CSV table of C-alpha atoms and ligand atoms in Angstrom, one decimal:
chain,number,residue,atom,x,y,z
V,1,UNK,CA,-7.1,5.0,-7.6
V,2,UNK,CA,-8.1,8.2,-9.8
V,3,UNK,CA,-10.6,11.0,-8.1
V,4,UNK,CA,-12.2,13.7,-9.5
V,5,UNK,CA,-11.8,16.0,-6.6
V,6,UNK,CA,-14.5,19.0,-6.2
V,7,UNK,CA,-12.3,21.8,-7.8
V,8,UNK,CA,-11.9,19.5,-11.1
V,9,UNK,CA,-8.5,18.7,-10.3
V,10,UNK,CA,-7.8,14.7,-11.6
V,11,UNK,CA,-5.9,13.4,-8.5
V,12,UNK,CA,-4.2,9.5,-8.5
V,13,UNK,CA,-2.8,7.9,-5.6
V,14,UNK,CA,-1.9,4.4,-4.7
V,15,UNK,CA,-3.2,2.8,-1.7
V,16,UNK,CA,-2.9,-1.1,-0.8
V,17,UNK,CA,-5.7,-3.6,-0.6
V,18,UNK,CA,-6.0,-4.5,2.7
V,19,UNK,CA,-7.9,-7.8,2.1
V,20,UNK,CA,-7.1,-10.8,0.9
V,21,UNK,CA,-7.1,-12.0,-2.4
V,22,UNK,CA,-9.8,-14.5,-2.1
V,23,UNK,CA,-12.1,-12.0,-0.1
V,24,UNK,CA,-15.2,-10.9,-2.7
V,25,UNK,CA,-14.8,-7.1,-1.9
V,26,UNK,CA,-11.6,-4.9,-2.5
V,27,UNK,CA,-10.8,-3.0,0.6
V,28,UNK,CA,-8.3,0.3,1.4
V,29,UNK,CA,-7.5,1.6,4.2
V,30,UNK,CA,-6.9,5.4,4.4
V,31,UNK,CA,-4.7,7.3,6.9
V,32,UNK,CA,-6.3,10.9,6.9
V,33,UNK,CA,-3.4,13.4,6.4
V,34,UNK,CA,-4.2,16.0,8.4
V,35,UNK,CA,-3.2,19.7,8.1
V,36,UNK,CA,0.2,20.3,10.6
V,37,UNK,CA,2.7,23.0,11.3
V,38,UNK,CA,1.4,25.5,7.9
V,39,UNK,CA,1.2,22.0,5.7
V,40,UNK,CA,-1.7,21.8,4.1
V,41,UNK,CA,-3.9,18.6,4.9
V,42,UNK,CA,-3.8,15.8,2.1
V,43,UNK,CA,-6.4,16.5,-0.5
V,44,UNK,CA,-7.2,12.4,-1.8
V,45,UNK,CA,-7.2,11.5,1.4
V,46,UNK,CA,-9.0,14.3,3.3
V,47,UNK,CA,-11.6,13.8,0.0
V,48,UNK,CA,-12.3,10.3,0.9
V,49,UNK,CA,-12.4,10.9,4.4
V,50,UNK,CA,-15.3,14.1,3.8
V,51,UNK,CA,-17.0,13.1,0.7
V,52,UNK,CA,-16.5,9.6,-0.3
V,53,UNK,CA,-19.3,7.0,1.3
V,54,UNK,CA,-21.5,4.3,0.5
V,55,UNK,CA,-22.7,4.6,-3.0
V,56,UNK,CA,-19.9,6.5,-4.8
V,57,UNK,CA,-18.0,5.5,-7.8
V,58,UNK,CA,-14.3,5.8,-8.1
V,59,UNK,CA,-11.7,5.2,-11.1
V,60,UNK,CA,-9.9,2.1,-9.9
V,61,UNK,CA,-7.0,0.0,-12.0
V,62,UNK,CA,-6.7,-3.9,-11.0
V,63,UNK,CA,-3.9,-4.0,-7.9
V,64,UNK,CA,-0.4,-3.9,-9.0
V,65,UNK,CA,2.7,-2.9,-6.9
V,66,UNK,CA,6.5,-4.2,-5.9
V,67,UNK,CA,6.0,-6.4,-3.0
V,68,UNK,CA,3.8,-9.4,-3.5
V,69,UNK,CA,4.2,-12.6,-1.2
V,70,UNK,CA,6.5,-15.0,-2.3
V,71,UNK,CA,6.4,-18.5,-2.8
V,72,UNK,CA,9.0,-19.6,-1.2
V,73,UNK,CA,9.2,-22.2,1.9
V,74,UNK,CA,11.9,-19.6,3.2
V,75,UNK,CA,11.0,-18.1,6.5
V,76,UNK,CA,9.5,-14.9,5.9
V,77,UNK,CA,9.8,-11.2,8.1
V,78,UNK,CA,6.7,-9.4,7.7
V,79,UNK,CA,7.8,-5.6,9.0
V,80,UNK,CA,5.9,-2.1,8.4
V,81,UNK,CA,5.8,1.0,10.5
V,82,UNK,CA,2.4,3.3,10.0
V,83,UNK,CA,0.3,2.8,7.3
V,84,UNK,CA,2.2,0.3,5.5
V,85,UNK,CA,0.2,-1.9,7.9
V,86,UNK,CA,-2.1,-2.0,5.2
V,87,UNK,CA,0.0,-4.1,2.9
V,88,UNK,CA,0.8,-6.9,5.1
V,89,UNK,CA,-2.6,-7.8,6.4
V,90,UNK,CA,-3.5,-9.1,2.7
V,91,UNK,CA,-0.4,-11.5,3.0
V,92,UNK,CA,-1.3,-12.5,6.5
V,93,UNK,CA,-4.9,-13.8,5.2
V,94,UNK,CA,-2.9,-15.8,2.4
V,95,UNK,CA,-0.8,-17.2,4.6
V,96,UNK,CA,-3.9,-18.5,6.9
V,97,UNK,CA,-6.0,-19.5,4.0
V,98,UNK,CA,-3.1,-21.6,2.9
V,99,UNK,CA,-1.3,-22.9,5.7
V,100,UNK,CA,1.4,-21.8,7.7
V,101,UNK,CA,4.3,-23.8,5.7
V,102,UNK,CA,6.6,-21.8,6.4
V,103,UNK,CA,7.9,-19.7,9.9
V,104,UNK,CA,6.4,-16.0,10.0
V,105,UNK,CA,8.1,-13.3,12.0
V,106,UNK,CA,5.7,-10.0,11.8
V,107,UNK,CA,6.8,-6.6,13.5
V,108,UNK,CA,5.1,-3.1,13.2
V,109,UNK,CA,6.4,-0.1,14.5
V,110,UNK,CA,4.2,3.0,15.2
V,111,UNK,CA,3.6,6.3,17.4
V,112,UNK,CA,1.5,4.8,19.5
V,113,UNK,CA,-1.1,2.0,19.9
V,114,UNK,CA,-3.6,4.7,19.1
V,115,UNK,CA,-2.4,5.4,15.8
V,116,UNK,CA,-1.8,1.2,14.9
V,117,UNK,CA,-4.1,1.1,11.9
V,118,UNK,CA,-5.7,-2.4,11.6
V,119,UNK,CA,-4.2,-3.5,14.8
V,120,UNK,CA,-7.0,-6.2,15.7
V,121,UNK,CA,-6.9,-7.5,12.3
V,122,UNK,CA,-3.4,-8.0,11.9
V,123,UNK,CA,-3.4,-9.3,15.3
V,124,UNK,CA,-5.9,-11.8,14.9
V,125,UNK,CA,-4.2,-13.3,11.7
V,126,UNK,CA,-0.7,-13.3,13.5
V,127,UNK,CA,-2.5,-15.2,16.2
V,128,UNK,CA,-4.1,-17.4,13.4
V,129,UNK,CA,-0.9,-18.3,12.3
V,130,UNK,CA,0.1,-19.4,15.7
V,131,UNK,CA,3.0,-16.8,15.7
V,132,UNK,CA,3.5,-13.7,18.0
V,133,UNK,CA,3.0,-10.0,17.2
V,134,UNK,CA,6.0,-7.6,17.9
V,135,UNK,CA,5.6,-4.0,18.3
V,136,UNK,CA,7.3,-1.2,18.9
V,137,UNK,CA,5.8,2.1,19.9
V,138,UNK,CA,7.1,5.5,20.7
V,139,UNK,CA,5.0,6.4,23.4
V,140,UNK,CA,3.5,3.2,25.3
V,141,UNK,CA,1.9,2.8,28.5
V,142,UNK,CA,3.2,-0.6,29.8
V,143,UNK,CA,6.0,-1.4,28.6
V,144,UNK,CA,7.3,-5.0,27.8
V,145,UNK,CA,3.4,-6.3,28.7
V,146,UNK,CA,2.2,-9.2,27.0
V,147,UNK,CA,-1.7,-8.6,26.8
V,148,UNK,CA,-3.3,-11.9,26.2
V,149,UNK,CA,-6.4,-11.9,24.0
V,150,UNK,CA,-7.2,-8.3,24.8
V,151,UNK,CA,-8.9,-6.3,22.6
V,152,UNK,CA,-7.4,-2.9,23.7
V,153,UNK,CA,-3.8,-3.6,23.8
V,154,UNK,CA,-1.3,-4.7,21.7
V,155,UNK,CA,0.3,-8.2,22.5
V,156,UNK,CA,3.5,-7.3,23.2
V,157,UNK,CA,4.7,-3.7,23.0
V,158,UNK,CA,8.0,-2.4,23.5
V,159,UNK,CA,9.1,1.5,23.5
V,160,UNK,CA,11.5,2.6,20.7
V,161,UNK,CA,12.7,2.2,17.8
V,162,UNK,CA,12.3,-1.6,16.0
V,163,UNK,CA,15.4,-3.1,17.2
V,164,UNK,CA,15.9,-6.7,15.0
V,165,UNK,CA,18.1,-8.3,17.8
V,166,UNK,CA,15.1,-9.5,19.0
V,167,UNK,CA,12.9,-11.4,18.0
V,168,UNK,CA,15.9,-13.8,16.3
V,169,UNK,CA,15.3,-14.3,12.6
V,170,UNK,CA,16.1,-17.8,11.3
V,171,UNK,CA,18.4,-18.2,8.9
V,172,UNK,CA,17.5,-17.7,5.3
V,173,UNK,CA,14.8,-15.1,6.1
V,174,UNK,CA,12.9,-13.4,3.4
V,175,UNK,CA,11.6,-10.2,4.0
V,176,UNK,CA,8.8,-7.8,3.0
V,177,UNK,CA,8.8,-4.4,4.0
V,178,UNK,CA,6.1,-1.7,3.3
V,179,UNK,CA,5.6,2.3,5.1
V,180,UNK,CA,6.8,5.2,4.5
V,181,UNK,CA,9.7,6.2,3.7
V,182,UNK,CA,12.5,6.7,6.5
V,183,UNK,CA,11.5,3.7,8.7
V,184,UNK,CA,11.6,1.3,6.1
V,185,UNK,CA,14.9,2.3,4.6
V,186,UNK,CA,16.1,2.3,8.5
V,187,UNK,CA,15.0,-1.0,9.0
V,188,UNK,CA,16.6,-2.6,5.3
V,189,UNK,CA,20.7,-2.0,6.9
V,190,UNK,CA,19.7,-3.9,10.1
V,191,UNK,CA,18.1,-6.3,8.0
V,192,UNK,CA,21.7,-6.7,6.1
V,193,UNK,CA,23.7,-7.0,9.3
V,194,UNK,CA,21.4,-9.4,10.6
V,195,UNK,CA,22.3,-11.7,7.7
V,196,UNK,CA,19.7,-11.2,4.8
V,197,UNK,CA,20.2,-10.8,1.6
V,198,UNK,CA,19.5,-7.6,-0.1
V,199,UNK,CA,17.8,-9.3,-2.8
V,200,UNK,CA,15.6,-11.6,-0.2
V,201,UNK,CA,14.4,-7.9,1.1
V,202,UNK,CA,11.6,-6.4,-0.7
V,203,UNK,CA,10.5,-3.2,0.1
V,204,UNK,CA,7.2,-0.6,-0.9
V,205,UNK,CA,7.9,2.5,0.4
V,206,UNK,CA,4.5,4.9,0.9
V,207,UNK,CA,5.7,7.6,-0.5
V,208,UNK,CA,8.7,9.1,-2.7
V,209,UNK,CA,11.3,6.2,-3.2
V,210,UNK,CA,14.6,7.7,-3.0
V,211,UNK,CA,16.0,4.7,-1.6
V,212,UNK,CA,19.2,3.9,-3.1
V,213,UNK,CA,19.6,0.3,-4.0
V,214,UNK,CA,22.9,-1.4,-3.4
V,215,UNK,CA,22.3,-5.0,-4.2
T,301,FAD,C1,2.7,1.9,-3.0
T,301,FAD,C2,2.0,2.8,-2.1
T,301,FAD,C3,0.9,2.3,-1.3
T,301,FAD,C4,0.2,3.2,-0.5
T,301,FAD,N1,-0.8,2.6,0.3
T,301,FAD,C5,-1.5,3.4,1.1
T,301,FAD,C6,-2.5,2.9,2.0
T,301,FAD,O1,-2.8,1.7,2.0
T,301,FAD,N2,-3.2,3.7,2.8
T,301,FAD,C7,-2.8,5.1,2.9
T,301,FAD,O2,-3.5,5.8,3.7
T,301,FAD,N3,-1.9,5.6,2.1
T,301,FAD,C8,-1.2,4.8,1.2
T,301,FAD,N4,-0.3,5.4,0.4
T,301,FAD,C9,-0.1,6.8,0.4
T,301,FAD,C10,-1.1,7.5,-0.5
T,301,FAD,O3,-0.9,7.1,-1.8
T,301,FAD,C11,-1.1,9.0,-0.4
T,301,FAD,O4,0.2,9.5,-0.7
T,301,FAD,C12,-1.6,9.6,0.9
T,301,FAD,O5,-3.0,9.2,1.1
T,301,FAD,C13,-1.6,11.1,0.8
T,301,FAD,O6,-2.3,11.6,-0.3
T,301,FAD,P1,-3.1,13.0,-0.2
T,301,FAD,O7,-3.7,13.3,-1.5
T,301,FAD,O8,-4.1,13.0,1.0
T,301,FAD,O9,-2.0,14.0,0.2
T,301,FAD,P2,-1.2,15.0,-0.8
T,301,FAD,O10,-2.2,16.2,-1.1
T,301,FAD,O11,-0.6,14.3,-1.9
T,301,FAD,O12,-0.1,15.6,0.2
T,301,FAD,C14,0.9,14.7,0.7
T,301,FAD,C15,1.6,15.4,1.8
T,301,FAD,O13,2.3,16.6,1.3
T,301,FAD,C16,1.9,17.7,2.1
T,301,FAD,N5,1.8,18.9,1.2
T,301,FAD,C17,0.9,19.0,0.2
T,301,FAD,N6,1.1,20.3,-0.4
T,301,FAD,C18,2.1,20.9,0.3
T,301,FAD,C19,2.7,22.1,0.2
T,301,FAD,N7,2.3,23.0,-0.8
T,301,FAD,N8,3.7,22.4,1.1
T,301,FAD,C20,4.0,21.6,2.0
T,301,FAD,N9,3.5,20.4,2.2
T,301,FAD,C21,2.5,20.0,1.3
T,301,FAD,C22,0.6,17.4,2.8
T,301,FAD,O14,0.4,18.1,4.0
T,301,FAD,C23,0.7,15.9,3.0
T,301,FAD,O15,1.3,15.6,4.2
T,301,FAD,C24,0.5,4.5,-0.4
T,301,FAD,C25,1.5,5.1,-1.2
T,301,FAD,C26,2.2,4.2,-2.0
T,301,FAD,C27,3.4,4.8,-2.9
């Protein structure tokens, strides 16, 4: 997405679509990076946030990117931490619209259940799919809770980092991972040990990629 911010500046940034790709409307999802600690605050996404609305036009290139959703019957791990919750709600609508053909594990880590962007919607498709959400906060307030069909707590929140022991993968496991930087490339090792295989693992990280590839 291109914007022609207020100073003149010519700004591009990616961001996902966050609907499906039979939905009639394209949809993003911003995180607002805020000013912290003497950083300044993001200017895109501050500029969407303050001036963007109903009625304006923005430079937009057809949706590209790394991770798409396979079609394999493998079973497939859904994982993001913070915004790259944004990615995986488009594949969880695919995988409702066409059938659940194949077992889907989906886990999200984030600060808190307060900062879980899309939360209902992702856990409305996970629910769709007849599968179980599997979060991991830093701070929560009940830990190990399953919330049943609540619509102001996660369904099943645990305090930490993701830890991959549990839930079990099946064998064979595909996986797509998508946030920013540190978290994902944390999670891709475990994923290794685990049993995947670094080429089953595909990975969009929001932000500078310095990952370095071994497979
Ligand atoms: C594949 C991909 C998909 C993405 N999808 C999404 C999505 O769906 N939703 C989403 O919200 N984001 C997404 N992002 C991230 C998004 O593209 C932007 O990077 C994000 O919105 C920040 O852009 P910005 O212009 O607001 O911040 P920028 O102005 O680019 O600043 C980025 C960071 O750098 C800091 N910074 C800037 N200048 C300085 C300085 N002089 N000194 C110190 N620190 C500084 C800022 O404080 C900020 O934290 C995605 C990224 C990628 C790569």
């Amino acid at each position: 997405m291109a914007s022609e911010l207020p100073d003149g500046a010519f700004q591009l940034r990616p961001y996902s679509l966050s609907s499906a790709p039979e939905d009639p409307l394209w949809r993003i999802t911003v995180r607002r990076s805020r000013s912290d600690g003497g950083r300044p605050a993001g200017e895109v996404s501050s500029f969407l946030h303050d001036r963007v609305g109903i009625g304006s036009t923005l430079l937009v290139s057809p949706p590209f990117g790394e991770v798409v959703l396979d079609d394999f019957d493998a079973p497939l791990l859904l994982a993001s931490s913070g915004i790259g919750a944004t990615s995986l709600v488009g594949m969880l609508r695919r995988l409702g619209a066409t059938g659940p053909r194949r077992p889907v594990t989906v886990v999200h880590a984030d600060r808190s259940a307060w900062t879980h962007p899309l939360r209902f919607d992702v856990e409305r498709c996970v629910r769709d799919l007849g599968e179980r959400l599997h979060v991991w906060y830093e701070d929560v307030w009940y830990e190990d809770v399953w919330y049943e069909d609540t619509e102001d707590a996660p369904a099943h929140a645990r305090r930490g980092p993701v830890d991959l022991t549990e839930p079990e993968l099946p064998p064979g496991t595909r996986a797509h991972l998508c946030g920013p930087g540190s978290s994902t490339r944390e999670l891709r090792p475990a994923l290794v040990r685990a049993g995947l295989t670094p080429k089953g693992i595909g990975h969009e990280v929001f932000g500078p990629d310095l990952w370095q590839d071994p497979g």
